[in-house]
């Protein structure tokens, strides 16, 4: 199953609302997760099951979607949110990641 | 607090086998969940390598399946990765992680370079 994220690069300002999209090549129900990765660090789980916020993750992060189209929304960007974001499907026993979206400061 | 720690050689020669171990603390692998390996070449995205259940059932990335073996040692509370016939394309940071509904706990990662 191929995952395609858009955009690949995103420039935004503190306080902006941003949305990242992840499209799957076939239906994956709600078996989708979102991760945040900062340089030199391991990825951090933000959302699983498409829309469930991982414990400890700020409520400005939200996820939605099912089937083949999913979105990650950050309601009001904070300085610590500038990072690379990945989606991952866990529908089958072979998991795959999207190519990533790099979120940069405008 | 559950923690994962990767260990193994940082340099592997081409055509040889890459071997890494992930030590788990704060949780008994025998209690359940899947455990996995993910890698990230320098400057590139994440690639899932494979996963193992505590019982030993394994699932591999089809693109790597012919070269990958993941095993678990519940007595030592650790799981391992072997990747054979490595080339420069296998140079990456290798992460181990625990999978519940997603990969919720990750090791810090270990850089492995394939070079003669």
Short mmCIF file of C-alpha atoms in Angstrom, two decimals:
data_model
loop_
_atom_site.label_atom_id
_atom_site.label_comp_id
_atom_site.label_asym_id
_atom_site.label_seq_id
_atom_site.Cartn_x
_atom_site.Cartn_y
_atom_site.Cartn_z
CA UNK A 1 0.00 0.00 0.00
CA UNK A 2 1.47 3.33 -1.10
CA UNK A 3 0.97 6.48 0.94
CA UNK A 4 1.31 9.90 -0.68
CA UNK A 5 1.58 12.98 1.49
CA UNK A 6 0.90 16.51 0.32
CA UNK A 7 2.47 18.91 0.36
CA UNK A 8 6.04 17.66 0.69
CA UNK A 9 7.12 21.07 1.97
CA UNK A 10 5.08 23.63 3.83
CA UNK A 11 6.07 27.10 4.95
CA UNK A 12 3.94 28.67 7.66
CA UNK A 13 4.01 31.14 10.51
CA UNK A 14 3.46 30.81 14.23
CA UNK A 15 -0.27 30.90 14.89
CA UNK A 16 -1.25 29.57 11.46
CA UNK A 17 -3.61 26.66 10.95
CA UNK A 18 -2.06 24.00 8.72
CA UNK A 19 -3.33 20.79 7.18
CA UNK A 20 -1.32 17.89 5.79
CA UNK A 21 -2.98 15.25 3.64
CA UNK A 22 -2.12 11.56 3.32
CA UNK A 23 -3.68 9.48 0.56
CA UNK A 24 -3.53 5.69 0.48
CA UNK A 25 -3.43 3.68 -2.74
CA UNK A 26 -6.16 1.44 -1.39
CA UNK A 27 -8.59 1.54 1.51
CA UNK A 28 -7.06 1.15 4.95
CA UNK A 29 -10.12 1.82 7.10
CA UNK A 30 -8.82 3.91 10.02
CA UNK A 31 -5.48 2.16 10.41
CA UNK A 32 -3.41 5.31 10.04
CA UNK A 33 -0.96 7.02 12.36
CA UNK A 34 0.84 10.36 12.28
CA UNK A 35 4.35 11.00 13.60
CA UNK A 36 6.44 14.10 14.19
CA UNK A 37 10.19 13.96 13.75
CA UNK A 38 12.74 16.61 14.66
CA UNK A 39 16.34 16.54 13.38
CA UNK A 40 18.48 13.90 15.06
CA UNK A 41 15.55 12.50 17.03
CA UNK A 42 13.34 9.45 16.81
CA UNK A 43 9.82 9.94 15.48
CA UNK A 44 7.14 10.74 18.03
CA UNK A 45 3.64 9.31 17.76
CA UNK A 46 1.00 12.03 17.56
CA UNK A 47 -2.17 10.30 16.40
CA UNK A 48 -3.25 6.70 15.89
CA UNK A 49 -6.39 5.09 14.50
CA UNK A 50 -6.67 8.15 12.23
CA UNK A 51 -8.08 10.46 14.88
CA UNK A 52 -7.07 9.37 18.39
CA UNK A 53 -4.63 11.70 20.09
CA UNK A 54 -1.70 9.95 21.75
CA UNK A 55 -1.42 10.66 25.47
CA UNK A 56 0.52 13.82 26.19
CA UNK A 57 0.15 15.31 22.70
CA UNK A 58 -1.27 18.86 22.67
CA UNK A 59 -4.88 19.22 21.61
CA UNK A 60 -3.94 21.61 18.79
CA UNK A 61 -3.10 18.44 16.83
CA UNK A 62 -6.01 16.57 15.30
CA UNK A 63 -6.50 13.87 12.70
CA UNK A 64 -9.40 12.83 10.53
CA UNK A 65 -10.31 10.60 7.65
CA UNK A 66 -10.91 6.98 6.76
CA UNK A 67 -10.57 4.75 3.75
CA UNK A 68 -8.04 6.41 1.46
CA UNK A 69 -7.86 10.06 2.51
CA UNK A 70 -6.60 11.40 5.81
CA UNK A 71 -5.60 14.76 7.24
CA UNK A 72 -3.45 16.02 10.08
CA UNK A 73 -4.35 19.50 11.26
CA UNK A 74 -2.44 21.77 13.60
CA UNK A 75 -4.87 24.44 14.73
CA UNK A 76 -2.38 27.10 15.81
CA UNK A 77 1.29 26.51 15.04
CA UNK A 78 3.73 26.83 17.88
CA UNK A 79 7.50 27.25 17.46
CA UNK A 80 8.12 23.67 18.60
CA UNK A 81 5.86 22.29 15.83
CA UNK A 82 8.31 23.00 13.03
CA UNK A 83 9.43 19.51 12.10
CA UNK A 84 8.83 16.74 9.57
CA UNK A 85 5.56 14.82 9.72
CA UNK A 86 4.96 11.27 8.47
CA UNK A 87 1.83 9.22 8.06
CA UNK A 88 1.94 5.42 8.38
CA UNK A 89 -0.60 2.77 7.49
CA UNK A 90 -1.02 -0.29 9.70
CA UNK A 91 -3.91 -1.92 7.86
CA UNK A 92 -2.08 -4.99 6.69
CA UNK A 93 0.84 -6.89 8.08
CA UNK A 94 3.16 -4.83 5.90
CA UNK A 95 3.30 -1.30 7.14
CA UNK A 96 4.40 1.67 5.07
CA UNK A 97 5.14 5.34 5.60
CA UNK A 98 4.39 8.40 3.56
CA UNK A 99 7.36 10.31 2.15
CA UNK A 100 7.08 13.03 4.78
CA UNK A 101 6.06 16.69 4.96
CA UNK A 102 8.64 19.20 6.13
CA UNK A 103 7.05 22.09 7.95
CA UNK A 104 9.25 25.16 7.96
CA UNK A 105 9.01 28.60 9.47
CA UNK A 106 7.97 31.33 7.04
CA UNK B 1 8.73 3.62 32.04
CA UNK B 2 9.25 1.56 28.92
CA UNK B 3 12.55 2.17 27.16
CA UNK B 4 14.16 0.65 24.08
CA UNK B 5 17.87 0.74 23.29
CA UNK B 6 19.51 -0.34 20.04
CA UNK B 7 23.03 -1.74 19.99
CA UNK B 8 25.37 -3.17 17.41
CA UNK B 9 28.29 -2.34 15.10
CA UNK B 10 28.26 1.10 13.56
CA UNK B 11 30.24 -0.04 10.53
CA UNK B 12 29.55 -3.07 8.36
CA UNK B 13 31.38 -4.15 5.21
CA UNK B 14 29.54 -4.62 1.92
CA UNK B 15 28.16 -8.14 1.38
CA UNK B 16 28.29 -8.87 5.12
CA UNK B 17 25.43 -9.19 7.58
CA UNK B 18 24.21 -6.30 9.69
CA UNK B 19 23.21 -7.38 13.21
CA UNK B 20 21.43 -5.20 15.74
CA UNK B 21 19.78 -5.85 19.07
CA UNK B 22 17.05 -3.91 20.85
CA UNK B 23 17.00 -4.21 24.63
CA UNK B 24 13.64 -3.51 26.25
CA UNK B 25 13.33 -2.25 29.82
CA UNK B 26 10.26 -1.43 31.88
CA UNK B 27 8.09 -3.96 30.05
CA UNK B 28 8.25 -7.69 29.49
CA UNK B 29 8.20 -8.65 25.81
CA UNK B 30 6.46 -11.88 26.86
CA UNK B 31 3.44 -9.83 27.97
CA UNK B 32 2.52 -9.07 24.37
CA UNK B 33 2.53 -6.44 21.62
CA UNK B 34 4.46 -6.35 18.40
CA UNK B 35 8.01 -5.08 18.19
CA UNK B 36 9.58 -3.66 15.07
CA UNK B 37 12.52 -2.25 13.20
CA UNK B 38 12.39 0.92 11.11
CA UNK B 39 15.26 2.61 9.28
CA UNK B 40 16.01 6.04 7.84
CA UNK B 41 18.78 6.67 5.31
CA UNK B 42 20.57 10.00 5.76
CA UNK B 43 18.32 12.85 4.66
CA UNK B 44 15.50 10.52 3.62
CA UNK B 45 12.23 9.19 4.97
CA UNK B 46 11.25 6.29 7.19
CA UNK B 47 11.13 2.69 5.98
CA UNK B 48 9.50 -0.10 7.97
CA UNK B 49 11.75 -3.20 7.94
CA UNK B 50 9.70 -5.75 9.84
CA UNK B 51 7.94 -6.69 13.04
CA UNK B 52 7.77 -9.61 15.44
CA UNK B 53 5.22 -10.73 17.99
CA UNK B 54 6.33 -12.04 21.37
CA UNK B 55 5.40 -15.53 20.20
CA UNK B 56 7.90 -15.21 17.35
CA UNK B 57 5.53 -14.54 14.45
CA UNK B 58 7.23 -12.23 11.98
CA UNK B 59 6.17 -9.83 9.22
CA UNK B 60 8.66 -8.29 6.81
CA UNK B 61 8.75 -5.51 4.25
CA UNK B 62 8.41 -7.37 0.93
CA UNK B 63 11.25 -5.34 -0.56
CA UNK B 64 13.65 -6.60 2.13
CA UNK B 65 12.12 -9.96 2.98
CA UNK B 66 14.76 -12.09 1.28
CA UNK B 67 17.52 -10.52 3.39
CA UNK B 68 15.85 -9.88 6.77
CA UNK B 69 15.51 -12.00 9.88
CA UNK B 70 13.96 -10.67 13.08
CA UNK B 71 14.04 -12.79 16.21
CA UNK B 72 13.05 -12.42 19.85
CA UNK B 73 14.75 -13.60 23.03
CA UNK B 74 12.22 -13.34 25.83
CA UNK B 75 14.74 -14.57 28.42
CA UNK B 76 16.88 -11.51 27.74
CA UNK B 77 13.88 -9.28 27.01
CA UNK B 78 15.29 -8.23 23.66
CA UNK B 79 14.74 -8.67 19.94
CA UNK B 80 17.18 -8.61 17.08
CA UNK B 81 17.59 -7.72 13.43
CA UNK B 82 19.81 -9.39 10.88
CA UNK B 83 20.11 -7.96 7.38
CA UNK B 84 22.28 -9.95 5.00
CA UNK B 85 24.24 -9.01 1.89
CA UNK B 86 24.31 -5.33 2.76
CA UNK B 87 25.25 -2.58 0.33
CA UNK B 88 25.77 1.15 0.67
CA UNK B 89 22.01 1.55 0.21
CA UNK B 90 21.54 -0.03 3.64
CA UNK B 91 23.38 2.82 5.34
CA UNK B 92 20.84 4.36 7.69
CA UNK B 93 19.78 5.11 11.22
CA UNK B 94 18.07 1.99 12.51
CA UNK B 95 15.30 2.33 15.08
CA UNK B 96 13.54 -0.29 17.15
CA UNK B 97 10.04 0.42 18.39
CA UNK B 98 7.04 -1.05 20.18
CA UNK B 99 3.80 -1.36 18.26
CA UNK B 100 0.46 -1.20 19.94
CA UNK B 101 -2.09 0.53 17.68
CA UNK B 102 0.93 2.33 16.21
CA UNK B 103 4.61 2.58 17.04
CA UNK B 104 4.27 4.40 20.35
CA UNK B 105 7.71 3.95 21.92
CA UNK B 106 10.96 4.23 19.96
CA UNK B 107 14.62 3.73 20.71
CA UNK B 108 16.98 6.61 20.11
CA UNK B 109 18.29 4.99 16.93
CA UNK B 110 21.71 3.75 15.91
CA UNK B 111 23.62 4.79 12.81
CA UNK B 112 24.95 1.96 10.67
CA UNK B 113 27.30 2.70 7.81
CA UNK B 114 28.04 0.15 5.11
CA UNK B 115 31.53 0.72 3.80
CA UNK B 116 34.73 -1.16 3.16
#
